[in-house]
Short mmCIF file of C-alpha atoms and ligand atoms in Angstrom, two decimals:
data_model
loop_
_atom_site.label_atom_id
_atom_site.label_comp_id
_atom_site.label_asym_id
_atom_site.label_seq_id
_atom_site.Cartn_x
_atom_site.Cartn_y
_atom_site.Cartn_z
CA UNK V 1 22.95 43.70 10.29
CA UNK V 2 24.48 40.31 9.70
CA UNK V 3 21.68 38.64 11.62
CA UNK V 4 19.12 40.37 9.51
CA UNK V 5 20.85 39.46 6.30
CA UNK V 6 21.18 35.87 7.36
CA UNK V 7 17.48 35.34 7.15
CA UNK V 8 15.94 34.18 3.97
CA UNK V 9 13.22 36.56 3.04
CA UNK V 10 10.21 35.16 1.32
CA UNK V 11 10.05 38.01 -1.11
CA UNK V 12 7.08 36.65 -2.96
CA UNK V 13 4.87 33.64 -2.90
CA UNK V 14 3.81 32.02 -6.11
CA UNK V 15 1.15 29.40 -5.80
CA UNK V 16 1.29 27.38 -8.95
CA UNK V 17 -1.31 24.68 -9.24
CA UNK V 18 -1.00 22.54 -12.27
CA UNK V 19 -2.79 19.61 -13.73
CA UNK V 20 -1.19 16.28 -14.34
CA UNK V 21 -3.52 13.89 -16.13
CA UNK V 22 -5.42 11.61 -13.81
CA UNK V 23 -5.13 7.92 -14.52
CA UNK V 24 -8.86 7.55 -14.04
CA UNK V 25 -10.65 7.07 -17.33
CA UNK V 26 -13.82 8.51 -15.92
CA UNK V 27 -12.24 11.91 -15.43
CA UNK V 28 -10.97 12.59 -18.89
CA UNK V 29 -11.99 16.22 -18.88
CA UNK V 30 -9.88 18.25 -16.51
CA UNK V 31 -10.79 21.77 -15.58
CA UNK V 32 -7.93 24.17 -15.47
CA UNK V 33 -8.16 27.54 -13.86
CA UNK V 34 -5.47 30.15 -14.25
CA UNK V 35 -5.34 33.32 -12.22
CA UNK V 36 -2.45 35.73 -12.37
CA UNK V 37 -1.80 38.96 -10.57
CA UNK V 38 1.21 40.70 -9.08
CA UNK V 39 2.75 38.05 -6.88
CA UNK V 40 0.48 35.12 -7.34
CA UNK V 41 -0.04 32.64 -10.13
CA UNK V 42 -2.68 29.99 -9.73
CA UNK V 43 -3.40 27.04 -11.97
CA UNK V 44 -5.81 24.58 -10.47
CA UNK V 45 -6.89 21.12 -11.58
CA UNK V 46 -8.56 17.97 -10.33
CA UNK V 47 -5.86 15.62 -9.16
CA UNK V 48 -2.57 17.38 -8.55
CA UNK V 49 -1.57 20.41 -6.53
CA UNK V 50 1.84 22.00 -7.02
CA UNK V 51 2.79 24.88 -4.73
CA UNK V 52 5.95 26.90 -5.26
CA UNK V 53 7.21 29.25 -2.60
CA UNK V 54 9.74 31.62 -4.07
CA UNK V 55 12.58 32.79 -1.88
CA UNK V 56 15.38 35.25 -2.45
CA UNK V 57 18.05 32.67 -1.75
CA UNK V 58 18.36 28.93 -1.35
CA UNK V 59 16.46 27.41 1.57
CA UNK V 60 18.37 24.73 3.45
CA UNK V 61 16.01 23.55 6.18
CA UNK V 62 12.42 22.73 5.43
CA UNK V 63 9.97 19.97 6.23
CA UNK V 64 6.37 18.91 5.82
CA UNK V 65 4.15 16.67 7.90
CA UNK V 66 0.57 15.88 8.77
CA UNK V 67 -0.82 18.04 11.56
CA UNK V 68 -0.97 15.57 14.48
CA UNK V 69 -4.12 17.34 15.71
CA UNK V 70 -5.91 17.57 12.39
CA UNK V 71 -5.93 14.92 9.67
CA UNK V 72 -7.10 17.49 7.15
CA UNK V 73 -4.01 19.66 7.44
CA UNK V 74 -0.46 19.49 6.19
CA UNK V 75 2.03 21.73 7.97
CA UNK V 76 5.29 22.81 6.40
CA UNK V 77 8.13 24.74 8.01
CA UNK V 78 10.84 26.81 6.39
CA UNK V 79 13.55 27.63 8.90
CA UNK V 80 15.55 30.89 9.08
CA UNK V 81 12.95 32.62 6.98
CA UNK V 82 10.71 35.66 7.07
CA UNK V 83 7.68 36.71 5.14
CA UNK V 84 8.00 40.09 3.49
CA UNK V 85 5.16 42.25 2.38
CA UNK V 86 2.88 39.69 0.77
CA UNK V 87 -0.51 38.14 1.09
CA UNK V 88 -0.33 35.41 3.70
CA UNK V 89 -3.39 33.49 2.72
CA UNK V 90 -4.43 32.08 -0.61
CA UNK V 91 -7.81 30.56 -1.34
CA UNK V 92 -7.71 27.46 -3.54
CA UNK V 93 -10.43 25.92 -5.66
CA UNK V 94 -11.03 23.02 -3.29
CA UNK V 95 -10.24 20.06 -5.53
CA UNK V 96 -7.24 19.10 -3.43
CA UNK V 97 -7.09 21.87 -0.85
CA UNK V 98 -9.18 24.83 0.27
CA UNK V 99 -6.47 27.29 1.23
CA UNK V 100 -2.84 27.85 2.12
CA UNK V 101 -2.03 30.00 5.13
CA UNK V 102 1.44 31.33 6.04
CA UNK V 103 2.59 32.68 9.39
CA UNK V 104 5.86 33.58 11.10
CA UNK V 105 6.94 31.70 14.20
CA UNK V 106 10.19 33.16 15.53
CA UNK V 107 12.71 32.46 12.75
CA UNK V 108 10.50 29.99 10.96
CA UNK V 109 7.82 30.49 8.37
CA UNK V 110 5.08 27.98 8.88
CA UNK V 111 2.49 27.13 6.27
CA UNK V 112 -0.74 25.26 6.69
CA UNK V 113 -2.49 23.58 3.79
CA UNK V 114 -6.17 22.93 4.44
CA UNK V 115 -6.99 19.76 2.54
CA UNK V 116 -10.32 18.62 1.17
CA UNK V 117 -9.71 15.05 2.34
CA UNK V 118 -7.66 13.35 5.02
CA UNK V 119 -3.91 13.37 4.50
CA UNK V 120 -2.66 10.34 2.55
CA UNK V 121 0.90 9.45 1.62
CA UNK V 122 0.87 11.40 -1.58
CA UNK V 123 2.75 14.56 -0.73
CA UNK V 124 6.33 15.72 -1.02
CA UNK V 125 8.43 18.81 -0.34
CA UNK V 126 11.65 19.54 -2.19
CA UNK V 127 14.13 22.28 -3.02
CA UNK V 128 14.05 24.27 -6.23
CA UNK V 129 17.55 25.53 -5.50
CA UNK V 130 17.79 29.31 -5.53
CA UNK V 131 14.18 29.57 -6.71
CA UNK V 132 12.74 28.32 -3.42
CA UNK V 133 10.83 25.22 -2.46
CA UNK V 134 7.98 23.26 -3.94
CA UNK V 135 5.25 21.07 -2.50
CA UNK V 136 3.39 18.46 -4.51
CA UNK V 137 0.16 16.87 -3.39
CA UNK V 138 -1.38 14.12 -5.49
CA UNK V 139 -4.81 12.62 -5.48
CA UNK V 140 -4.49 9.40 -7.46
CA UNK V 141 -7.65 7.59 -8.39
CA UNK V 142 -7.52 4.24 -10.10
CA UNK V 143 -10.49 2.51 -11.68
CA UNK V 144 -9.11 -0.96 -12.17
CA UNK V 145 -7.16 -2.15 -9.16
CA UNK V 146 -4.73 -4.95 -9.89
CA UNK V 147 -3.22 -6.69 -6.91
CA UNK V 148 0.46 -7.49 -6.88
CA UNK V 149 1.62 -10.85 -5.54
CA UNK V 150 4.57 -9.37 -3.73
CA UNK V 151 4.90 -6.34 -1.48
CA UNK V 152 6.58 -3.50 -3.36
CA UNK V 153 7.79 -1.56 -0.35
CA UNK V 154 10.60 0.30 -2.14
CA UNK V 155 8.33 2.39 -4.35
CA UNK V 156 6.55 4.10 -1.46
CA UNK V 157 6.50 7.89 -1.97
CA UNK V 158 8.46 7.62 -5.22
CA UNK V 159 7.15 9.80 -8.02
CA UNK V 160 6.88 7.59 -11.08
CA UNK V 161 5.80 8.85 -14.48
CA UNK V 162 4.25 6.19 -16.72
CA UNK V 163 4.05 7.07 -20.40
CA UNK V 164 1.69 4.89 -22.45
CA UNK V 165 3.09 5.15 -25.99
CA UNK V 166 1.08 6.86 -28.75
CA UNK V 167 -2.65 7.57 -28.31
CA UNK V 168 -5.36 9.71 -29.88
CA UNK V 169 -4.55 10.51 -33.51
CA UNK V 170 -1.49 8.23 -33.35
CA UNK V 171 -2.36 4.53 -33.17
CA UNK V 172 1.28 3.45 -33.25
CA UNK V 173 1.93 0.09 -34.89
CA UNK V 174 -1.00 -2.13 -35.84
CA UNK V 175 -1.09 -5.93 -35.62
CA UNK V 176 -2.25 -8.38 -38.31
CA UNK V 177 -5.62 -8.64 -36.54
CA UNK V 178 -5.97 -4.90 -36.10
CA UNK V 179 -4.99 -4.52 -32.44
CA UNK V 180 -3.20 -1.19 -32.01
CA UNK V 181 -0.07 -0.32 -30.11
CA UNK V 182 -1.81 2.60 -28.37
CA UNK V 183 -4.37 0.17 -26.89
CA UNK V 184 -1.84 -2.39 -25.69
CA UNK V 185 0.53 0.21 -24.28
CA UNK V 186 -2.29 1.95 -22.44
CA UNK V 187 -3.78 -1.23 -20.96
CA UNK V 188 -0.44 -2.37 -19.54
CA UNK V 189 0.43 1.15 -18.35
CA UNK V 190 -2.83 1.49 -16.45
CA UNK V 191 -2.24 -1.79 -14.67
CA UNK V 192 1.33 -0.81 -13.78
CA UNK V 193 0.01 2.47 -12.37
CA UNK V 194 -2.61 0.65 -10.35
CA UNK V 195 -0.09 -1.70 -8.75
CA UNK V 196 2.37 1.09 -7.98
CA UNK V 197 -0.33 3.33 -6.51
CA UNK V 198 -1.44 0.56 -4.19
CA UNK V 199 2.15 0.26 -3.02
CA UNK V 200 2.25 3.93 -2.04
CA UNK V 201 3.98 5.36 -5.10
CA UNK V 202 2.86 8.67 -6.58
CA UNK V 203 2.11 7.74 -10.16
CA UNK V 204 1.76 10.36 -12.84
CA UNK V 205 0.42 9.34 -16.25
CA UNK V 206 1.30 11.26 -19.41
CA UNK V 207 -2.16 10.37 -20.71
CA UNK V 208 -5.16 8.90 -18.89
CA UNK V 209 -7.27 8.00 -21.90
CA UNK V 210 -7.00 7.56 -25.67
CA UNK V 211 -5.70 11.05 -26.41
CA UNK V 212 -2.68 12.86 -27.82
CA UNK V 213 -0.71 14.50 -25.02
CA UNK V 214 0.21 17.67 -26.98
CA UNK V 215 -2.70 17.64 -29.39
CA UNK V 216 -4.01 15.77 -32.44
CA UNK V 217 -1.62 15.42 -35.39
CA UNK V 218 1.14 17.46 -33.77
CA UNK V 219 4.78 17.14 -34.80
CA UNK V 220 6.58 14.20 -33.22
CA UNK V 221 8.82 16.61 -31.35
CA UNK V 222 5.93 18.57 -29.81
CA UNK V 223 4.09 15.40 -28.86
CA UNK V 224 7.13 13.74 -27.30
CA UNK V 225 8.27 16.90 -25.51
CA UNK V 226 4.80 17.20 -23.97
CA UNK V 227 5.31 13.74 -22.47
CA UNK V 228 8.78 14.63 -21.23
CA UNK V 229 7.33 17.80 -19.68
CA UNK V 230 4.86 15.77 -17.63
CA UNK V 231 7.67 13.76 -16.06
CA UNK V 232 9.97 16.73 -15.56
CA UNK V 233 7.29 19.04 -14.13
CA UNK V 234 6.25 16.39 -11.63
CA UNK V 235 9.87 16.10 -10.50
CA UNK V 236 9.63 12.37 -11.11
CA UNK V 237 12.13 9.91 -9.73
CA UNK V 238 11.87 7.79 -12.88
CA UNK V 239 10.15 7.88 -16.28
CA UNK V 240 8.84 4.66 -17.84
CA UNK V 241 7.55 4.66 -21.41
CA UNK V 242 5.61 1.58 -22.52
CA UNK V 243 5.33 0.52 -26.18
CA UNK V 244 4.88 -2.46 -28.48
CA UNK V 245 7.54 -3.34 -31.02
CA UNK V 246 6.95 -3.70 -34.77
CA UNK V 247 8.87 -4.99 -37.78
CA UNK V 248 8.18 -5.71 -41.44
CA UNK V 249 9.02 -9.38 -40.92
CA UNK V 250 6.16 -10.86 -38.85
CA UNK V 251 8.51 -13.47 -37.42
CA UNK V 252 10.32 -10.84 -35.32
CA UNK V 253 9.50 -11.40 -31.66
CA UNK V 254 10.53 -10.82 -28.07
CA UNK V 255 10.87 -8.27 -25.30
CA UNK V 256 13.41 -5.45 -25.07
CA UNK V 257 14.11 -2.42 -22.88
CA UNK V 258 15.96 0.75 -23.88
CA UNK V 259 17.78 3.43 -21.89
CA UNK V 260 19.78 6.52 -22.79
CA UNK V 261 23.42 5.78 -23.51
CA UNK V 262 25.22 7.67 -20.79
CA UNK V 263 22.78 6.98 -17.97
CA UNK V 264 24.01 4.39 -15.49
CA UNK V 265 20.79 4.66 -13.46
CA UNK V 266 18.78 4.28 -16.65
CA UNK V 267 20.71 1.12 -17.42
CA UNK V 268 20.05 -0.25 -13.92
CA UNK V 269 16.34 0.49 -14.27
CA UNK V 270 16.21 -1.13 -17.72
CA UNK V 271 18.02 -4.22 -16.45
CA UNK V 272 15.71 -4.70 -13.44
CA UNK V 273 12.56 -4.38 -15.53
CA UNK V 274 13.85 -6.53 -18.40
CA UNK V 275 14.79 -9.40 -16.06
CA UNK V 276 11.39 -9.42 -14.36
CA UNK V 277 9.53 -9.30 -17.68
CA UNK V 278 11.46 -12.22 -19.17
CA UNK V 279 10.98 -14.25 -15.99
CA UNK V 280 7.25 -13.62 -16.20
CA UNK V 281 6.46 -13.86 -19.92
CA UNK V 282 8.93 -16.43 -21.20
CA UNK V 283 9.32 -14.59 -24.50
CA UNK V 284 12.57 -14.20 -26.40
CA UNK V 285 14.97 -12.04 -24.38
CA UNK V 286 16.20 -9.28 -26.67
CA UNK V 287 18.05 -7.75 -23.73
CA UNK V 288 18.60 -4.10 -22.89
CA UNK V 289 20.07 -1.57 -25.31
CA UNK V 290 21.09 2.05 -25.41
CA UNK V 291 19.01 4.36 -27.58
CA UNK V 292 18.42 7.96 -28.55
CA UNK V 293 14.63 7.89 -28.25
CA UNK V 294 13.36 11.38 -27.55
CA UNK V 295 11.48 10.75 -24.30
CA UNK V 296 14.32 8.72 -22.81
CA UNK V 297 17.00 11.20 -23.85
CA UNK V 298 15.22 14.37 -22.69
CA UNK V 299 13.81 13.23 -19.34
CA UNK V 300 15.81 14.71 -16.47
CA UNK V 301 15.48 11.53 -14.42
CA UNK V 302 16.46 7.91 -15.17
CA UNK V 303 14.21 6.86 -18.03
CA UNK V 304 13.47 3.69 -19.97
CA UNK V 305 11.38 2.69 -22.97
CA UNK V 306 9.93 -0.81 -22.86
CA UNK V 307 9.09 -2.74 -26.03
CA UNK V 308 6.78 -5.26 -24.40
CA UNK V 309 6.35 -7.58 -27.43
CA UNK V 310 5.95 -7.45 -31.24
CA UNK V 311 2.47 -6.41 -32.24
CA UNK V 312 3.36 -7.34 -35.84
CA UNK V 313 3.88 -10.95 -34.71
CA UNK V 314 0.63 -12.94 -34.87
CA UNK V 315 1.15 -14.76 -31.55
CA UNK V 316 2.44 -11.75 -29.68
CA UNK V 317 -0.39 -9.54 -30.93
CA UNK V 318 -2.76 -12.05 -29.31
CA UNK V 319 -0.81 -11.83 -26.05
CA UNK V 320 -0.73 -8.03 -26.10
CA UNK V 321 -4.51 -7.86 -26.38
CA UNK V 322 -5.06 -10.44 -23.63
CA UNK V 323 -6.10 -9.00 -20.27
CA UNK V 324 -4.37 -11.70 -18.25
CA UNK V 325 -1.08 -11.33 -20.13
CA UNK V 326 -1.25 -7.56 -19.73
CA UNK V 327 -1.59 -8.07 -15.98
CA UNK V 328 1.37 -10.46 -15.92
CA UNK V 329 3.50 -7.89 -17.72
CA UNK V 330 2.30 -5.05 -15.50
CA UNK V 331 3.24 -6.96 -12.36
CA UNK V 332 6.67 -7.74 -13.80
CA UNK V 333 7.29 -4.11 -14.73
CA UNK V 334 6.18 -2.93 -11.27
CA UNK V 335 8.43 -5.51 -9.62
CA UNK V 336 11.35 -4.41 -11.78
CA UNK V 337 10.76 -0.81 -10.73
CA UNK V 338 10.61 -1.89 -7.09
CA UNK V 339 13.87 -3.78 -7.53
CA UNK V 340 15.51 -0.67 -8.98
CA UNK V 341 14.63 1.32 -5.85
CA UNK V 342 16.03 -1.36 -3.54
CA UNK V 343 19.47 0.26 -3.52
ZN1 ZN C 401 5.80 2.89 -30.10
#
């Protein structure tokens, strides 16, 4: 009896496929499909596959790897587990994968995920505690590759949420020549994402075009929580929000990074990024500061909000709208992130 009880029983399988916005501009419309019946829930999108396998107690030993005999398959193993009376195969919509198949092998439950394309680095398995385990598979497409000068080896396989401030119905601050914060924040964010993706990170963007994340003209709370949700749902390692500063006095200038007061890791992340930015852009160093900004406070992981420069300052507005300067800043931010993951 004890031996029987010892086994974790996979009492139900929930396949939950959700959409995280793609950073590709070309794919701004994302199809979402939701299917629900007794034990299964499916939500399927273009660029992100999230699979949850519910168990009746915490799973301790699990792993995932490429099938050495088939580059189109990922194999995951859950040890000391059994499948109970459930469907063992689930057909998927084919954007990322075609199907998931579960089988028992002695005391292990083995799953095979049949991918649409060859396995890349963008997958991860992790515990959901007593709820079970989850598998994320990303398909990151970037339109505007930006090369980094240095190898950013520490970000490999890290899940990094980049949050371009404002967007859609919310332009953010506007400069004396009419350049908007949402444009500057997005341009730099996209370049950061491009560099990190090339270094093997799994980048998730809160928005991949000029849109509101929650919806047009929503309350600030709904809009900001929607951004926090993207980072939290992706189980991100860090959350990086990118903005432009503004002040009534056009002389105000410089670069600053914020983190949530009690977060030591947030402070470390802010410090690494701030140092790299100042090294690269030579602007006034306003340092790092604690803050209560919503997205930084409510993200489960270390989070920072970067004020790249003052869009209300004539000279800095010109920099913010300059492609080359945006690239310089993006490289610095990516290098700061890499530095953070070095220990
Ligand atoms: Zn802002």
